[in-house]
């Protein structure tokens, strides 16, 4: 019997719907359940053929459990080693090499020294930095947000330099990105599962959270949709994320990738809506079953992006 597990936190609708959908398929020798952990012993595991990870970004214990499970043969979605390594700034750098349009972006040192460091720890950092060069490259208005994390936490829209200085004082030890504002005509949030199945969802980030997927008269231009799909697949294959969302802001017909490292994207019925929810549940269930069938016990079954695979191939 091969088990498909789901590891989750505060979610109410998606985890059980996923379990029920997998089990409703009646696939011989495959069953889905909520992951249950009573102990974690080094290099012991293998109970699950596949685990869908929805929470380890917030629980370091779970991340360690998943790495151990991956070592013993579990296909963890998404790859916990890569998820532990990437960040939004690197993702932008990679996207640039993949030919995906992006807003101009820089990374900034934290406003406060990290714990257990002093000014002596930063002797390689030029003082003052080339702030005028940075501001000329980005322009105003601009957005400032953490280089790692999500959920629209600690995101600032800045009108000018003085507002930047004022708001940067509030960010403490967070390492922030400063990013060009893309004044968009259309906006899309795009689900991508298994690095192949894509669902393009009109999205309005300026609406209240529960109304962001409610968009009147969305643009359905076929060429634009094909371009968004192409860019989404490039990004997800490059990163190696089997469960991800990509956000695009469309300015003058060009879709700019705004946020595309979302390995535990919102899948709740109350926010994504019934049609999108059905697509995510059905497509993720089929993906998990397919991965369980291909899983080889005792071997590595993780997905690695083209960035890693191409780097290894060059050795």
mmCIF file of C-alpha atoms in Angstrom:
data_model
loop_
_atom_site.group_PDB
_atom_site.id
_atom_site.type_symbol
_atom_site.label_atom_id
_atom_site.label_comp_id
_atom_site.label_asym_id
_atom_site.label_seq_id
_atom_site.Cartn_x
_atom_site.Cartn_y
_atom_site.Cartn_z
ATOM 1 C CA UNK A 1 0.000 0.000 0.000
ATOM 2 C CA UNK A 2 1.362 3.423 -0.965
ATOM 3 C CA UNK A 3 0.283 6.333 1.229
ATOM 4 C CA UNK A 4 -0.190 9.906 0.126
ATOM 5 C CA UNK A 5 -0.016 12.269 3.077
ATOM 6 C CA UNK A 6 -0.825 15.947 3.480
ATOM 7 C CA UNK A 7 0.876 18.089 6.118
ATOM 8 C CA UNK A 8 -1.094 21.234 6.921
ATOM 9 C CA UNK A 9 -1.816 23.917 9.492
ATOM 10 C CA UNK A 10 -4.654 26.439 9.694
ATOM 11 C CA UNK A 11 -6.370 25.435 6.455
ATOM 12 C CA UNK A 12 -9.949 24.217 6.759
ATOM 13 C CA UNK A 13 -11.211 23.187 3.323
ATOM 14 C CA UNK A 14 -8.407 22.087 1.018
ATOM 15 C CA UNK A 15 -6.659 19.321 3.043
ATOM 16 C CA UNK A 16 -9.756 17.185 3.642
ATOM 17 C CA UNK A 17 -11.060 17.822 0.130
ATOM 18 C CA UNK A 18 -7.718 16.622 -1.243
ATOM 19 C CA UNK A 19 -7.775 13.460 0.902
ATOM 20 C CA UNK A 20 -11.363 12.685 -0.060
ATOM 21 C CA UNK A 21 -10.685 13.266 -3.755
ATOM 22 C CA UNK A 22 -7.659 10.966 -3.862
ATOM 23 C CA UNK A 23 -9.532 8.222 -2.034
ATOM 24 C CA UNK A 24 -12.600 8.637 -4.246
ATOM 25 C CA UNK A 25 -10.495 7.648 -7.265
ATOM 26 C CA UNK A 26 -10.288 4.081 -5.952
ATOM 27 C CA UNK A 27 -6.712 3.614 -7.188
ATOM 28 C CA UNK A 28 -5.570 0.125 -6.221
ATOM 29 C CA UNK A 29 -2.835 0.185 -3.594
ATOM 30 C CA UNK A 30 -3.021 3.967 -2.993
ATOM 31 C CA UNK A 31 -4.610 5.770 -0.050
ATOM 32 C CA UNK A 32 -4.509 9.372 1.166
ATOM 33 C CA UNK A 33 -4.560 10.625 4.756
ATOM 34 C CA UNK A 34 -3.436 13.465 6.988
ATOM 35 C CA UNK A 35 0.203 12.967 7.966
ATOM 36 C CA UNK A 36 0.557 11.691 11.522
ATOM 37 C CA UNK A 37 3.891 12.010 13.382
ATOM 38 C CA UNK A 38 4.657 10.393 16.732
ATOM 39 C CA UNK A 39 8.463 10.400 16.496
ATOM 40 C CA UNK A 40 11.196 11.286 14.012
ATOM 41 C CA UNK A 41 14.331 9.107 14.050
ATOM 42 C CA UNK A 42 17.341 9.851 11.877
ATOM 43 C CA UNK A 43 17.314 8.075 8.515
ATOM 44 C CA UNK A 44 14.101 6.239 9.388
ATOM 45 C CA UNK A 45 10.910 6.856 7.469
ATOM 46 C CA UNK A 46 9.466 5.755 4.199
ATOM 47 C CA UNK A 47 5.904 5.458 5.501
ATOM 48 C CA UNK A 48 4.627 7.836 2.813
ATOM 49 C CA UNK A 49 5.204 7.599 -0.927
ATOM 50 C CA UNK A 50 4.166 11.252 -1.346
ATOM 51 C CA UNK A 51 3.651 14.140 1.075
ATOM 52 C CA UNK A 52 2.000 17.427 0.109
ATOM 53 C CA UNK A 53 3.617 20.057 2.343
ATOM 54 C CA UNK A 54 1.413 23.027 3.230
ATOM 55 C CA UNK A 55 2.964 24.233 6.496
ATOM 56 C CA UNK A 56 6.681 23.536 6.999
ATOM 57 C CA UNK A 57 7.604 27.107 6.041
ATOM 58 C CA UNK A 58 6.215 28.085 9.460
ATOM 59 C CA UNK A 59 7.319 25.045 11.496
ATOM 60 C CA UNK A 60 11.061 24.198 11.451
ATOM 61 C CA UNK A 61 10.380 20.810 13.096
ATOM 62 C CA UNK A 62 8.190 19.840 10.141
ATOM 63 C CA UNK A 63 10.863 20.977 7.675
ATOM 64 C CA UNK A 64 13.410 18.695 9.374
ATOM 65 C CA UNK A 65 10.896 15.825 9.344
ATOM 66 C CA UNK A 66 10.309 16.303 5.604
ATOM 67 C CA UNK A 67 14.009 16.364 4.727
ATOM 68 C CA UNK A 68 14.441 13.083 6.588
ATOM 69 C CA UNK A 69 11.385 11.640 4.812
ATOM 70 C CA UNK A 70 12.812 12.713 1.440
ATOM 71 C CA UNK A 71 16.111 11.015 2.257
ATOM 72 C CA UNK A 72 14.262 7.750 2.916
ATOM 73 C CA UNK A 73 12.312 7.843 -0.351
ATOM 74 C CA UNK A 74 9.269 10.072 0.093
ATOM 75 C CA UNK A 75 8.451 12.443 -2.762
ATOM 76 C CA UNK A 76 7.869 15.663 -0.810
ATOM 77 C CA UNK A 77 5.946 18.341 -2.686
ATOM 78 C CA UNK A 78 7.527 20.831 -2.700
ATOM 79 C CA UNK A 79 11.197 19.820 -2.459
ATOM 80 C CA UNK A 80 12.103 20.835 1.138
ATOM 81 C CA UNK A 81 15.797 21.287 0.360
ATOM 82 C CA UNK A 82 15.185 23.784 -2.431
ATOM 83 C CA UNK A 83 12.393 25.497 -0.495
ATOM 84 C CA UNK A 84 14.877 26.001 2.363
ATOM 85 C CA UNK A 85 17.447 27.508 -0.012
ATOM 86 C CA UNK A 86 15.619 29.892 -2.337
ATOM 87 C CA UNK A 87 14.396 33.441 -1.751
ATOM 88 C CA UNK A 88 12.491 36.041 -3.733
ATOM 89 C CA UNK A 89 15.591 37.959 -4.816
ATOM 90 C CA UNK A 90 17.344 34.870 -6.176
ATOM 91 C CA UNK A 91 14.097 33.842 -7.857
ATOM 92 C CA UNK A 92 14.059 37.212 -9.623
ATOM 93 C CA UNK A 93 17.664 36.724 -10.726
ATOM 94 C CA UNK A 94 16.821 33.260 -12.086
ATOM 95 C CA UNK A 95 13.699 34.556 -13.829
ATOM 96 C CA UNK A 96 15.815 37.158 -15.602
ATOM 97 C CA UNK A 97 18.024 34.397 -17.028
ATOM 98 C CA UNK A 98 14.847 32.595 -18.186
ATOM 99 C CA UNK A 99 13.717 35.596 -20.227
ATOM 100 C CA UNK A 100 10.684 36.483 -18.099
ATOM 101 C CA UNK A 101 9.906 40.239 -17.802
ATOM 102 C CA UNK A 102 10.367 41.611 -14.268
ATOM 103 C CA UNK A 103 10.098 44.913 -12.427
ATOM 104 C CA UNK A 104 13.485 46.486 -11.655
ATOM 105 C CA UNK A 105 14.504 45.132 -8.241
ATOM 106 C CA UNK A 106 17.361 45.514 -5.727
ATOM 107 C CA UNK A 107 18.057 43.892 -2.366
ATOM 108 C CA UNK A 108 18.843 46.045 0.694
ATOM 109 C CA UNK A 109 20.777 45.327 3.905
ATOM 110 C CA UNK A 110 18.621 45.258 7.022
ATOM 111 C CA UNK A 111 18.012 48.534 8.810
ATOM 112 C CA UNK A 112 19.160 47.030 12.125
ATOM 113 C CA UNK A 113 22.194 44.829 12.631
ATOM 114 C CA UNK A 114 21.252 41.148 12.896
ATOM 115 C CA UNK A 115 21.474 39.674 16.386
ATOM 116 C CA UNK A 116 25.063 38.970 17.504
ATOM 117 C CA UNK A 117 26.565 41.302 14.892
ATOM 118 C CA UNK A 118 28.000 44.824 15.147
ATOM 119 C CA UNK A 119 29.187 47.464 12.692
ATOM 120 C CA UNK A 120 32.467 45.541 12.566
ATOM 121 C CA UNK A 121 30.578 42.674 10.922
ATOM 122 C CA UNK A 122 29.796 44.932 7.959
ATOM 123 C CA UNK A 123 33.251 46.168 6.970
ATOM 124 C CA UNK A 124 32.674 44.865 3.435
ATOM 125 C CA UNK A 125 29.571 47.013 3.028
ATOM 126 C CA UNK A 126 30.362 50.389 1.499
ATOM 127 C CA UNK A 127 29.084 53.355 3.501
ATOM 128 C CA UNK A 128 27.134 55.184 2.361
ATOM 129 C CA UNK A 129 25.645 52.888 -0.256
ATOM 130 C CA UNK A 130 24.880 54.284 -3.690
ATOM 131 C CA UNK A 131 21.361 55.278 -2.727
ATOM 132 C CA UNK A 132 20.957 57.718 -5.598
ATOM 133 C CA UNK A 133 21.936 54.983 -8.071
ATOM 134 C CA UNK A 134 19.429 52.635 -6.425
ATOM 135 C CA UNK A 135 16.626 55.214 -6.514
ATOM 136 C CA UNK A 136 17.382 56.144 -10.132
ATOM 137 C CA UNK A 137 17.209 52.463 -11.141
ATOM 138 C CA UNK A 138 13.929 51.753 -9.285
ATOM 139 C CA UNK A 139 12.088 55.059 -9.481
ATOM 140 C CA UNK A 140 9.106 56.157 -7.396
ATOM 141 C CA UNK A 141 6.455 55.157 -6.524
ATOM 142 C CA UNK A 142 8.045 51.847 -5.514
ATOM 143 C CA UNK A 143 7.301 48.811 -3.394
ATOM 144 C CA UNK A 144 9.388 47.536 -0.504
ATOM 145 C CA UNK A 145 8.864 43.977 0.755
ATOM 146 C CA UNK A 146 10.836 41.213 2.505
ATOM 147 C CA UNK A 147 13.201 39.200 0.323
ATOM 148 C CA UNK A 148 11.776 36.020 1.850
ATOM 149 C CA UNK A 149 8.265 35.289 3.088
ATOM 150 C CA UNK A 150 4.800 35.978 1.775
ATOM 151 C CA UNK A 151 1.193 36.671 2.678
ATOM 152 C CA UNK A 152 1.577 40.393 1.879
ATOM 153 C CA UNK A 153 3.302 40.888 5.263
ATOM 154 C CA UNK A 154 5.528 43.962 5.711
ATOM 155 C CA UNK A 155 4.785 45.269 2.198
ATOM 156 C CA UNK A 156 5.045 49.046 1.706
ATOM 157 C CA UNK A 157 4.119 51.306 -1.190
ATOM 158 C CA UNK A 158 6.481 54.285 -1.180
ATOM 159 C CA UNK A 159 5.822 57.591 -2.911
ATOM 160 C CA UNK A 160 9.260 59.182 -2.546
ATOM 161 C CA UNK A 161 12.720 58.994 -0.939
ATOM 162 C CA UNK A 162 11.597 60.451 2.387
ATOM 163 C CA UNK A 163 8.849 57.868 2.701
ATOM 164 C CA UNK A 164 11.438 55.179 1.944
ATOM 165 C CA UNK A 165 13.672 56.373 4.795
ATOM 166 C CA UNK A 166 10.723 56.610 7.185
ATOM 167 C CA UNK A 167 9.360 53.142 6.388
ATOM 168 C CA UNK A 168 12.751 51.424 6.239
ATOM 169 C CA UNK A 169 13.178 52.408 9.895
ATOM 170 C CA UNK A 170 10.199 50.143 10.706
ATOM 171 C CA UNK A 171 11.653 47.004 9.120
ATOM 172 C CA UNK A 172 14.115 46.106 11.898
ATOM 173 C CA UNK A 173 16.271 43.116 10.960
ATOM 174 C CA UNK A 174 14.248 42.194 7.870
ATOM 175 C CA UNK A 175 16.180 42.113 4.612
ATOM 176 C CA UNK A 176 14.042 43.968 2.109
ATOM 177 C CA UNK A 177 13.602 44.267 -1.640
ATOM 178 C CA UNK A 178 12.969 47.598 -3.303
ATOM 179 C CA UNK A 179 11.013 47.130 -6.503
ATOM 180 C CA UNK A 180 9.697 49.232 -9.353
ATOM 181 C CA UNK A 181 5.944 49.748 -9.314
ATOM 182 C CA UNK A 182 4.190 48.224 -12.323
ATOM 183 C CA UNK A 183 1.032 50.242 -12.951
ATOM 184 C CA UNK A 184 -1.066 47.463 -14.412
ATOM 185 C CA UNK A 185 -4.160 47.199 -16.550
ATOM 186 C CA UNK A 186 -4.728 43.516 -15.686
ATOM 187 C CA UNK A 187 -3.449 41.191 -12.988
ATOM 188 C CA UNK A 188 -3.385 37.383 -12.824
ATOM 189 C CA UNK A 189 -2.619 34.737 -10.260
ATOM 190 C CA UNK A 190 -1.650 31.502 -11.958
ATOM 191 C CA UNK A 191 -1.671 28.033 -10.427
ATOM 192 C CA UNK A 192 0.893 25.561 -11.759
ATOM 193 C CA UNK A 193 0.874 21.928 -10.617
ATOM 194 C CA UNK A 194 3.364 19.252 -11.583
ATOM 195 C CA UNK A 195 5.274 21.829 -13.667
ATOM 196 C CA UNK A 196 2.721 21.219 -16.435
ATOM 197 C CA UNK A 197 -0.906 21.952 -15.453
ATOM 198 C CA UNK A 198 -1.712 25.671 -15.490
ATOM 199 C CA UNK A 199 -4.809 27.617 -14.413
ATOM 200 C CA UNK A 200 -4.824 31.356 -15.118
ATOM 201 C CA UNK A 201 -7.023 33.230 -12.637
ATOM 202 C CA UNK A 202 -7.946 36.929 -12.971
ATOM 203 C CA UNK A 203 -7.010 38.555 -9.668
ATOM 204 C CA UNK A 204 -7.364 41.992 -8.095
ATOM 205 C CA UNK A 205 -4.777 42.430 -5.310
ATOM 206 C CA UNK A 206 -6.257 45.786 -4.300
ATOM 207 C CA UNK A 207 -9.555 44.164 -3.244
ATOM 208 C CA UNK A 208 -10.191 42.771 0.245
ATOM 209 C CA UNK A 209 -8.720 39.270 0.542
ATOM 210 C CA UNK A 210 -12.009 37.407 0.068
ATOM 211 C CA UNK A 211 -12.809 39.409 -3.092
ATOM 212 C CA UNK A 212 -9.465 39.251 -4.890
ATOM 213 C CA UNK A 213 -10.590 36.489 -7.249
ATOM 214 C CA UNK A 214 -13.765 38.437 -8.126
ATOM 215 C CA UNK A 215 -12.863 40.337 -11.303
ATOM 216 C CA UNK A 216 -15.382 41.814 -13.724
ATOM 217 C CA UNK A 217 -14.750 41.511 -17.479
ATOM 218 C CA UNK A 218 -11.249 39.971 -17.290
ATOM 219 C CA UNK A 219 -8.968 40.179 -20.317
ATOM 220 C CA UNK A 220 -9.067 36.887 -22.228
ATOM 221 C CA UNK A 221 -6.739 37.778 -25.110
ATOM 222 C CA UNK A 222 -5.455 34.437 -26.419
ATOM 223 C CA UNK A 223 -1.938 35.682 -27.166
ATOM 224 C CA UNK A 224 -1.611 37.171 -23.677
ATOM 225 C CA UNK A 225 -2.909 33.969 -22.060
ATOM 226 C CA UNK A 226 -0.422 31.883 -24.069
ATOM 227 C CA UNK A 227 2.435 34.158 -23.004
ATOM 228 C CA UNK A 228 1.415 33.971 -19.335
ATOM 229 C CA UNK A 229 1.263 30.183 -19.550
ATOM 230 C CA UNK A 230 4.681 30.042 -21.197
ATOM 231 C CA UNK A 231 6.272 32.290 -18.549
ATOM 232 C CA UNK A 232 4.607 30.312 -15.748
ATOM 233 C CA UNK A 233 6.014 27.010 -17.015
ATOM 234 C CA UNK A 234 9.475 28.524 -17.493
ATOM 235 C CA UNK A 235 9.504 29.758 -13.896
ATOM 236 C CA UNK A 236 8.123 26.615 -12.252
ATOM 237 C CA UNK A 237 10.391 24.296 -14.250
ATOM 238 C CA UNK A 238 13.382 26.506 -13.464
ATOM 239 C CA UNK A 239 12.596 26.474 -9.744
ATOM 240 C CA UNK A 240 11.384 22.872 -9.642
ATOM 241 C CA UNK A 241 8.173 23.630 -7.766
ATOM 242 C CA UNK A 242 5.341 21.148 -8.395
ATOM 243 C CA UNK A 243 2.815 23.184 -6.376
ATOM 244 C CA UNK A 244 3.148 26.906 -6.956
ATOM 245 C CA UNK A 245 1.426 30.126 -7.955
ATOM 246 C CA UNK A 246 2.816 32.899 -10.138
ATOM 247 C CA UNK A 247 1.505 36.466 -10.164
ATOM 248 C CA UNK A 248 1.650 38.709 -13.230
ATOM 249 C CA UNK A 249 0.942 42.419 -13.574
ATOM 250 C CA UNK A 250 0.140 43.310 -17.191
ATOM 251 C CA UNK A 251 1.372 46.715 -18.341
ATOM 252 C CA UNK A 252 1.003 47.759 -21.986
ATOM 253 C CA UNK A 253 0.301 44.158 -22.951
ATOM 254 C CA UNK A 254 3.433 42.783 -21.263
ATOM 255 C CA UNK A 255 3.001 40.410 -18.279
ATOM 256 C CA UNK A 256 5.594 41.179 -15.578
ATOM 257 C CA UNK A 257 6.259 38.438 -13.016
ATOM 258 C CA UNK A 258 5.653 40.015 -9.615
ATOM 259 C CA UNK A 259 5.710 37.060 -7.235
ATOM 260 C CA UNK A 260 6.417 33.460 -8.179
ATOM 261 C CA UNK A 261 7.877 31.642 -5.186
ATOM 262 C CA UNK A 262 4.654 30.532 -3.468
ATOM 263 C CA UNK A 263 5.219 26.839 -2.621
ATOM 264 C CA UNK A 264 2.232 26.746 -0.231
ATOM 265 C CA UNK A 265 -0.229 28.978 -2.092
ATOM 266 C CA UNK A 266 -3.697 29.785 -0.824
ATOM 267 C CA UNK A 267 -6.119 27.026 -1.775
ATOM 268 C CA UNK A 268 -9.019 27.736 0.553
ATOM 269 C CA UNK A 269 -12.519 27.565 -0.920
ATOM 270 C CA UNK A 270 -13.540 30.803 0.783
ATOM 271 C CA UNK A 271 -10.826 32.811 -0.969
ATOM 272 C CA UNK A 272 -10.155 31.182 -4.371
ATOM 273 C CA UNK A 273 -13.809 30.481 -5.157
ATOM 274 C CA UNK A 274 -15.620 27.276 -6.083
ATOM 275 C CA UNK A 275 -14.368 26.812 -9.660
ATOM 276 C CA UNK A 276 -10.717 27.450 -8.847
ATOM 277 C CA UNK A 277 -10.990 25.284 -5.735
ATOM 278 C CA UNK A 278 -12.376 22.376 -7.750
ATOM 279 C CA UNK A 279 -9.520 22.682 -10.244
ATOM 280 C CA UNK A 280 -6.864 22.703 -7.499
ATOM 281 C CA UNK A 281 -8.390 19.731 -5.653
ATOM 282 C CA UNK A 282 -8.835 17.597 -8.777
ATOM 283 C CA UNK A 283 -5.513 18.457 -10.396
ATOM 284 C CA UNK A 284 -3.465 18.052 -7.214
ATOM 285 C CA UNK A 285 -5.149 14.703 -6.479
ATOM 286 C CA UNK A 286 -4.264 13.415 -9.965
ATOM 287 C CA UNK A 287 -0.713 14.731 -9.603
ATOM 288 C CA UNK A 288 -0.204 13.064 -6.218
ATOM 289 C CA UNK A 289 -1.532 9.725 -7.485
ATOM 290 C CA UNK A 290 0.747 9.895 -10.522
ATOM 291 C CA UNK A 291 3.750 10.661 -8.338
ATOM 292 C CA UNK A 292 2.859 7.839 -5.925
ATOM 293 C CA UNK A 293 2.743 5.351 -8.798
ATOM 294 C CA UNK A 294 6.212 6.455 -10.001
ATOM 295 C CA UNK A 295 7.757 6.641 -6.513
ATOM 296 C CA UNK A 296 10.634 4.248 -5.888
ATOM 297 C CA UNK A 297 11.084 3.299 -2.211
ATOM 298 C CA UNK A 298 14.503 3.993 -0.743
ATOM 299 C CA UNK A 299 15.537 6.314 -3.564
ATOM 300 C CA UNK A 300 15.383 10.064 -4.062
ATOM 301 C CA UNK A 301 12.066 10.971 -5.688
ATOM 302 C CA UNK A 302 12.256 14.761 -5.373
ATOM 303 C CA UNK A 303 11.710 17.261 -8.179
ATOM 304 C CA UNK A 304 14.719 19.485 -8.906
ATOM 305 C CA UNK A 305 14.509 22.546 -11.103
ATOM 306 C CA UNK A 306 16.442 23.062 -14.303
ATOM 307 C CA UNK A 307 18.750 25.511 -12.508
ATOM 308 C CA UNK A 308 20.043 22.716 -10.250
ATOM 309 C CA UNK A 309 19.962 19.970 -12.882
ATOM 310 C CA UNK A 310 21.804 22.052 -15.459
ATOM 311 C CA UNK A 311 24.411 23.075 -12.863
ATOM 312 C CA UNK A 312 25.079 19.446 -11.956
ATOM 313 C CA UNK A 313 25.222 18.405 -15.625
ATOM 314 C CA UNK A 314 28.030 20.923 -16.236
ATOM 315 C CA UNK A 315 30.309 19.247 -13.673
#
